[in-house]
Amino acid sequence: MQKDKKQLLLDAALKLFVEYGFHGTPTSLIAKEAGVANGTLFHYFKTKDELIVALYVDIKNRMAAYVFENAKGQATFKETVKEQYLASLFWAQDNQLQYRFAEQFKNSPYLSQIAPDEIEASVKPFHDMLRMGIKEGVIKSQPVELLFTIISSHAYGINQYFMSTNFSKAKQHQVISDSFEMLWAMLT
Amino acid sequence: MQKDKKQLLLDAALKLFVEYGFHGTPTSLIAKEAGVANGTLFHYFKTKDELIVALYVDIKNRMAAYVFENAKGQATFKETVKEQYLASLFWAQDNQLQYRFAEQFKNSPYLSQIAPDEIEASVKPFHDMLRMGIKEGVIKSQPVELLFTIISSHAYGINQYFMSTNFSKAKQHQVISDSFEMLWAMLT
DNA sequence: ATTATGACTGACTAAACAGTCAGCAAATTT
DNA sequence: AAATTTGCTGACTGTTTAGTCAGTCATAAT
């Protein structure tokens, strides 16, 4: 039983988009790489843009699911934040293509095709959590949007660092763990 | 005396690339926006790719010049780092188009068209400075690449935050200044 | 005054592209 | 067994695109 063709198309598109960019990748090449006919792409996605947006939404959902799955049921606030931070970076580590695609997408004009309230909804759980931390007096009283952005971009930076080095997985885990303690010091 | 046509083309390309993306912007539209003939673009830039890369290099140089100009001659290490950090963010504030273009470029496959040693050279002054700080025992003893990436992405985060808010310039300056102190606490 | 130069033009072309569509073959329903 | 549906195909098309090039014109050199 092989993967269904929709998934094959998404996999092929991901790989090619990261390598050649959105418009540097013709739909014909995506179909070829996926091993399906040209028209099949348009059977599953009305337009190329729809494929690009669908791919982004799919990746975002998978990452969010992974982070929440791995960070649930922590005893303290700090442990919750830490596990979410670690899970994000571990996910990025194991899904470099997805991560790079997401960054490319976020910095492109395609981002405007995602409804603002959809973006809003995806960050809400994190904002709520941070609000709780402030209420409990564990972290600094600052706008949660600012705190969340700082945490996210800190993780982004660590990931960039890994992309330019050649650390073993164990070494990377070490750096991630250390970097969280630096980050935490900044938040409290 | 009007700007020369090369600069008009770069200005037009910048505006359109940020709005429509690299491949979403035909060369014909760039020429039209610049108010020059179609062929003039190819008189100054052999290919569209060359224009894109030239635009990035130009922007990077301008930003670097601004940062160094504004941060030179500080008395202490901390003040030097702080002024460079502030200057970067002030520049981004006053050059939103340039900043967004640079981010789009950095996260695209075009980045690979910049020679690694050129990238290396552009970050070297910062690495050297950080090395000095470590030697003097002012900041944490960590790989300078890591420290620099953390500082850069912290600034990136603050800028992202500004893009989703509507603060006055004064308020933004306040946030930038505060955020540096948080960052500094993390580095020492 | 004549010639030479080089920035600039814009009509043009070959190639590439996203998207269409008539229809096929296998599975499912009747 | 016939009819219908469904997932898929790939040749095709109208449009758009990057890049070309023969030639214009203002300025500068002789």
Short mmCIF file of N, CA, C and O (backbone and C1' of nucleotides) in Angstrom, two decimals, chain A residues 5 36-37 39-40 43-44, chain D residues 6-12:
data_model
loop_
_atom_site.label_atom_id
_atom_site.label_comp_id
_atom_site.label_asym_id
_atom_site.label_seq_id
_atom_site.Cartn_x
_atom_site.Cartn_y
_atom_site.Cartn_z
N LYS A 5 -1.71 9.78 -3.47
CA LYS A 5 -1.04 10.70 -4.41
C LYS A 5 -1.01 12.13 -3.90
O LYS A 5 -0.10 12.89 -4.22
N VAL A 36 3.38 11.21 -10.54
CA VAL A 36 1.97 11.22 -10.98
C VAL A 36 1.85 12.09 -12.23
O VAL A 36 2.78 12.80 -12.59
N ALA A 37 0.69 12.04 -12.84
CA ALA A 37 0.49 12.82 -14.06
C ALA A 37 0.33 14.30 -13.72
O ALA A 37 -0.06 14.67 -12.61
N GLY A 39 -1.83 16.48 -14.66
CA GLY A 39 -3.17 16.94 -14.28
C GLY A 39 -3.57 16.56 -12.88
O GLY A 39 -4.48 17.16 -12.29
N THR A 40 -2.93 15.52 -12.33
CA THR A 40 -3.31 15.03 -11.01
C THR A 40 -3.11 16.12 -9.95
O THR A 40 -3.89 16.24 -8.99
N HIS A 43 -6.00 18.08 -9.88
CA HIS A 43 -7.14 17.35 -9.36
C HIS A 43 -7.24 17.55 -7.85
O HIS A 43 -8.33 17.71 -7.30
N TYR A 44 -6.10 17.61 -7.18
CA TYR A 44 -6.08 17.76 -5.72
C TYR A 44 -6.02 19.22 -5.27
O TYR A 44 -6.51 19.55 -4.19
P DT D 6 -18.98 9.36 -7.39
"O5'" DT D 6 -17.45 8.94 -7.48
"C5'" DT D 6 -17.06 7.59 -7.17
"C4'" DT D 6 -15.57 7.47 -7.42
"C3'" DT D 6 -14.80 8.77 -7.24
"O3'" DT D 6 -13.68 8.50 -6.42
"C1'" DT D 6 -14.33 7.83 -9.37
P DG D 7 -12.72 9.62 -5.82
"O5'" DG D 7 -11.33 9.23 -6.48
"C5'" DG D 7 -10.86 7.88 -6.40
"C4'" DG D 7 -9.71 7.74 -7.36
"C3'" DG D 7 -8.66 8.85 -7.27
"O3'" DG D 7 -7.39 8.23 -7.28
"C1'" DG D 7 -9.51 8.72 -9.49
P DC D 8 -6.03 9.05 -7.21
"O5'" DC D 8 -5.68 9.25 -8.74
"C5'" DC D 8 -5.55 8.08 -9.57
"C4'" DC D 8 -5.55 8.50 -11.01
"C3'" DC D 8 -4.46 9.48 -11.43
"O3'" DC D 8 -3.42 8.70 -12.00
"C1'" DC D 8 -6.54 9.79 -12.60
P DT D 9 -2.05 9.35 -12.44
"O5'" DT D 9 -2.36 9.66 -13.96
"C5'" DT D 9 -2.69 8.57 -14.84
"C4'" DT D 9 -3.06 9.11 -16.19
"C3'" DT D 9 -2.00 10.01 -16.81
"O3'" DT D 9 -1.43 9.32 -17.90
"C1'" DT D 9 -4.21 10.88 -17.12
P DG D 10 0.13 9.33 -18.11
"O5'" DG D 10 0.23 10.37 -19.32
"C5'" DG D 10 -0.58 10.15 -20.47
"C4'" DG D 10 -0.75 11.44 -21.23
"C3'" DG D 10 0.50 12.33 -21.31
"O3'" DG D 10 0.50 12.98 -22.56
"C1'" DG D 10 -1.23 13.56 -20.42
P DA D 11 1.62 12.74 -23.63
"O5'" DA D 11 0.90 13.35 -24.92
"C5'" DA D 11 -0.33 12.82 -25.38
"C4'" DA D 11 -1.28 13.94 -25.80
"C3'" DA D 11 -0.65 15.06 -26.64
"O3'" DA D 11 -1.61 15.44 -27.62
"C1'" DA D 11 -1.59 15.98 -24.69
P DC D 12 -1.22 16.47 -28.80
"O5'" DC D 12 -1.82 17.84 -28.25
"C5'" DC D 12 -3.22 17.91 -27.96
"C4'" DC D 12 -3.53 19.18 -27.22
"C3'" DC D 12 -2.91 20.46 -27.82
"O3'" DC D 12 -3.94 21.21 -28.47
"C1'" DC D 12 -2.82 20.42 -25.41
#
